Short mmCIF file of C-alpha atoms in Angstrom, two decimals:
data_model
loop_
_atom_site.label_atom_id
_atom_site.label_comp_id
_atom_site.label_asym_id
_atom_site.label_seq_id
_atom_site.Cartn_x
_atom_site.Cartn_y
_atom_site.Cartn_z
CA GLY A 1 85.01 21.26 10.32
CA GLN A 2 86.29 18.88 10.46
CA ASN A 3 86.09 17.14 13.28
CA ILE A 4 88.08 13.83 14.42
CA ASP A 5 86.41 11.70 18.03
CA GLN A 6 87.41 9.49 20.83
CA PRO A 7 86.98 8.34 24.44
CA THR A 8 89.49 10.82 26.63
CA GLU A 9 90.01 8.34 28.22
CA MET A 10 89.15 4.39 28.28
CA THR A 11 90.45 1.21 31.21
CA ALA A 12 90.60 -2.44 30.93
CA THR A 13 92.02 -5.55 32.62
CA GLU A 14 95.40 -6.98 32.10
CA GLY A 15 95.02 -10.41 29.50
CA ALA A 16 91.12 -8.84 29.02
CA ILE A 17 89.79 -6.62 25.03
CA VAL A 18 89.70 -3.25 24.43
CA GLN A 19 88.08 -1.17 21.61
CA ILE A 20 88.68 2.02 21.05
CA ASN A 21 86.28 3.67 18.61
CA CYS A 22 87.08 6.94 16.23
CA THR A 23 84.30 8.54 14.48
CA TYR A 24 85.43 11.43 12.32
CA GLN A 25 84.24 14.15 9.71
CA THR A 26 86.88 15.37 7.45
CA SER A 27 86.48 17.16 3.65
CA GLY A 28 87.49 13.95 2.20
CA PHE A 29 88.96 11.12 3.11
CA ASN A 30 92.68 9.66 1.98
CA GLY A 31 93.49 6.88 4.93
CA LEU A 32 92.94 6.56 8.37
CA PHE A 33 95.98 6.38 11.22
CA TRP A 34 96.53 4.73 14.33
CA TYR A 35 99.42 5.39 16.50
CA GLN A 36 100.76 4.73 20.07
CA GLN A 37 101.68 7.18 22.71
CA HIS A 38 103.36 5.94 25.25
CA ALA A 39 103.54 9.16 28.19
CA GLY A 40 107.32 10.83 27.57
CA GLU A 41 107.76 9.28 24.32
CA ALA A 42 107.31 9.25 21.15
CA PRO A 43 104.33 8.28 18.33
CA THR A 44 105.32 5.39 16.94
CA PHE A 45 102.76 3.81 13.67
CA LEU A 46 100.17 1.40 14.66
CA SER A 47 97.95 0.78 11.53
CA TYR A 48 96.94 2.59 8.66
CA ASN A 49 93.19 1.77 6.23
CA VAL A 50 91.98 3.03 3.63
CA LEU A 51 89.79 0.19 2.13
CA ASP A 52 87.00 -0.79 4.88
CA GLY A 53 87.65 -3.60 5.92
CA LEU A 54 89.30 -5.48 9.38
CA GLU A 55 93.86 -5.12 9.09
CA GLU A 56 95.34 -8.22 11.76
CA LYS A 57 98.01 -7.42 13.21
CA GLY A 58 98.81 -9.54 16.50
CA ARG A 59 97.37 -8.55 19.59
CA PHE A 60 96.67 -5.69 17.73
CA SER A 61 93.56 -4.98 15.42
CA SER A 62 91.47 -1.97 13.54
CA PHE A 63 88.41 -1.83 11.11
CA LEU A 64 87.29 1.20 8.82
CA SER A 65 83.94 1.64 7.95
CA ARG A 66 84.18 4.64 4.92
CA SER A 67 80.56 4.59 4.96
CA LYS A 68 79.96 5.30 8.68
CA GLY A 69 82.98 7.25 8.92
CA TYR A 70 84.05 5.43 12.26
CA SER A 71 87.28 3.07 13.00
CA TYR A 72 88.03 1.28 15.62
CA LEU A 73 91.42 -0.17 17.28
CA LEU A 74 90.82 -4.00 19.11
CA LEU A 75 94.08 -4.87 21.27
CA LYS A 76 93.61 -8.01 22.35
CA GLU A 77 95.45 -9.65 25.28
CA LEU A 78 95.88 -7.23 27.43
CA GLN A 79 99.80 -6.35 28.74
CA MET A 80 100.80 -3.66 31.17
CA LYS A 81 102.83 -2.09 28.75
CA ASP A 82 99.69 -1.99 26.47
CA SER A 83 99.00 1.80 29.07
CA ALA A 84 99.37 4.73 26.54
CA SER A 85 97.35 7.09 24.43
CA TYR A 86 96.24 5.39 21.42
CA LEU A 87 95.62 8.42 18.81
CA CYS A 88 93.85 8.35 15.38
CA ALA A 89 94.25 10.93 12.35
CA VAL A 90 92.81 10.32 8.66
CA VAL A 91 94.37 12.16 5.96
CA ASP A 92 91.66 14.00 4.45
CA SER A 93 91.28 15.19 0.66
CA ASN A 94 93.88 18.12 1.23
CA TYR A 95 96.16 14.88 1.96
CA GLN A 96 96.75 17.08 5.08
CA LEU A 97 96.90 14.90 9.06
CA ILE A 98 93.92 16.15 10.72
CA TRP A 99 93.92 14.64 14.44
CA GLY A 100 91.87 13.47 16.89
CA ALA A 101 92.76 14.03 20.78
CA GLY A 102 93.42 10.71 21.84
CA THR A 103 92.02 7.89 24.13
CA LYS A 104 94.71 7.50 26.91
CA LEU A 105 93.99 3.50 27.80
CA ILE A 106 94.67 3.04 31.34
CA ILE A 107 95.16 -0.52 31.58
CA LYS A 108 94.80 -2.37 35.78
CA PRO A 109 96.31 -5.60 37.05
CA GLU B 1 114.51 5.51 19.47
CA THR B 2 113.60 6.17 16.47
CA GLY B 3 114.96 7.77 13.50
CA VAL B 4 114.03 11.06 14.73
CA THR B 5 116.04 12.75 17.94
CA GLN B 6 114.99 15.69 19.62
CA THR B 7 117.46 18.18 21.86
CA PRO B 8 116.61 18.97 24.38
CA ARG B 9 114.23 16.43 25.96
CA HIS B 10 113.36 19.26 28.58
CA LEU B 11 113.75 22.74 28.12
CA VAL B 12 111.66 25.40 30.95
CA MET B 13 112.20 29.53 30.14
CA GLY B 14 111.39 32.52 30.69
CA MET B 15 109.11 35.15 28.71
CA THR B 16 112.10 37.05 27.49
CA ASN B 17 115.08 34.21 26.47
CA LYS B 18 115.47 33.78 23.05
CA LYS B 19 115.70 29.60 22.71
CA SER B 20 116.19 26.50 20.09
CA LEU B 21 114.82 23.60 19.14
CA LYS B 22 116.84 20.96 17.71
CA CYS B 23 115.67 18.08 15.34
CA GLU B 24 117.46 15.88 13.19
CA GLN B 25 117.15 13.13 11.08
CA HIS B 26 118.93 10.39 9.11
CA LEU B 27 116.20 8.04 7.69
CA GLY B 28 116.92 9.65 4.66
CA HIS B 29 113.30 10.93 4.45
CA ASN B 30 112.99 14.67 2.74
CA ALA B 31 109.41 15.98 4.80
CA MET B 32 110.16 17.65 8.12
CA TYR B 33 107.01 18.90 10.24
CA TRP B 34 106.70 20.66 13.57
CA TYR B 35 104.06 19.99 16.15
CA LYS B 36 102.56 21.09 18.93
CA GLN B 37 100.64 18.54 21.68
CA SER B 38 98.65 19.73 24.33
CA ALA B 39 97.01 17.96 26.97
CA LYS B 40 94.00 16.85 25.67
CA LYS B 41 94.18 18.20 23.02
CA PRO B 42 94.64 17.10 19.13
CA LEU B 43 98.26 17.51 17.64
CA GLU B 44 98.50 20.97 16.55
CA LEU B 45 100.36 21.26 12.71
CA MET B 46 102.93 24.44 12.78
CA PHE B 47 105.26 23.92 9.73
CA VAL B 48 105.75 21.54 7.30
CA TYR B 49 109.19 22.04 4.44
CA ASN B 50 109.87 19.34 1.73
CA PHE B 51 112.62 19.30 0.32
CA LYS B 52 114.59 22.41 2.94
CA GLU B 53 111.57 24.49 1.77
CA GLN B 54 109.02 25.26 3.57
CA THR B 55 105.49 24.24 1.88
CA GLU B 56 103.27 25.19 4.99
CA ASN B 57 103.11 27.30 8.37
CA ASN B 58 99.83 27.49 9.69
CA SER B 59 99.34 30.85 11.23
CA VAL B 60 101.76 30.31 14.39
CA PRO B 61 102.22 33.35 15.89
CA SER B 62 105.84 34.87 14.72
CA ARG B 63 107.80 34.24 18.38
CA PHE B 64 107.97 31.28 16.80
CA SER B 65 110.95 30.83 13.48
CA PRO B 66 111.48 27.67 12.14
CA GLU B 67 115.23 27.11 10.47
CA CYS B 68 116.30 23.72 7.68
CA PRO B 69 119.55 24.38 6.67
CA ASN B 70 118.89 20.90 5.10
CA SER B 71 116.78 17.83 5.02
CA SER B 72 117.71 16.39 7.93
CA HIS B 73 118.02 18.12 10.53
CA LEU B 74 115.17 21.38 12.00
CA PHE B 75 115.62 24.22 14.28
CA LEU B 76 112.79 26.05 16.37
CA HIS B 77 113.54 29.45 17.67
CA LEU B 78 111.54 30.57 20.34
CA HIS B 79 111.84 34.49 21.49
CA THR B 80 109.24 36.81 24.18
CA LEU B 81 106.57 32.87 23.96
CA GLN B 82 103.95 33.19 26.57
CA PRO B 83 102.84 30.55 29.67
CA GLU B 84 99.95 29.14 27.45
CA ASP B 85 102.96 28.13 24.89
CA SER B 86 104.42 26.29 27.28
CA ALA B 87 103.33 22.51 25.31
CA LEU B 88 105.46 19.19 24.31
CA TYR B 89 107.02 20.04 20.76
CA LEU B 90 107.09 17.17 18.30
CA CYS B 91 109.17 16.87 15.02
CA ALA B 92 108.39 13.63 12.99
CA SER B 93 109.55 13.51 9.28
CA SER B 94 108.47 11.19 6.06
CA HIS B 95 109.32 10.20 2.49
CA GLY B 96 107.20 13.25 1.49
CA THR B 97 104.64 15.22 1.67
CA ASP B 98 102.16 12.99 -0.39
CA THR B 99 103.42 9.63 0.74
CA TRP B 100 101.12 7.39 3.50
CA ASP B 101 103.97 5.47 5.12
CA GLY B 102 103.46 7.04 7.91
CA TYR B 103 104.95 10.07 9.94
CA THR B 104 107.90 9.31 12.18
CA PHE B 105 108.64 11.32 15.61
CA GLY B 106 110.29 11.75 18.20
CA SER B 107 110.26 11.54 21.09
CA GLY B 108 109.74 16.06 22.33
CA THR B 109 110.85 18.85 23.81
CA ARG B 110 108.44 19.29 27.15
CA LEU B 111 108.41 22.84 26.77
CA THR B 112 107.12 25.41 30.08
CA VAL B 113 106.73 28.92 30.14
CA VAL B 114 107.38 30.57 32.73
#
């Protein structure tokens, strides 16, 4: 079966760096998305990786290793507003989006 | 606002009620989706519409009935629901079903079945 694994919850300190991991086992691969979802709000697009390597976008970076079935989202200079759930999703060979259950990130002062 | 608007934001309904969820987008997207989001579970795709035609129905019970009158509007009609149907129902849109510029999601309808 197809599976996306990410930690259920993580806690970090304001100003610090946190890495949220995502491992996947899917039938084929056509890209990986990261979305951010604040409580009671819409998920919003953060990044899309289809090639191996690191994509940097401001304080957020996303890394992909297709051979390892692994991605991470790196958040730097954490702010209280970064408290949210982070969703990992993989596009499989049938162009279906397979979603992880999300990682709830709690930022403490 | 993301460009995808869902109403109502919250809904409480009894198991014998009939209600409808509405989704509207004016982003010029051709594909629209209904997802169910339950606590600590992955997003579950329910229905996909591409150019107003339903292209996917992920074995969703018949008590959920979608309707897509045009590319900008999507409805989810609900009747005789069960308490386990309580969840956040998210609508999303994209340019097409084979383009990967990401989905735009609405803020969802929080549904409670009592």
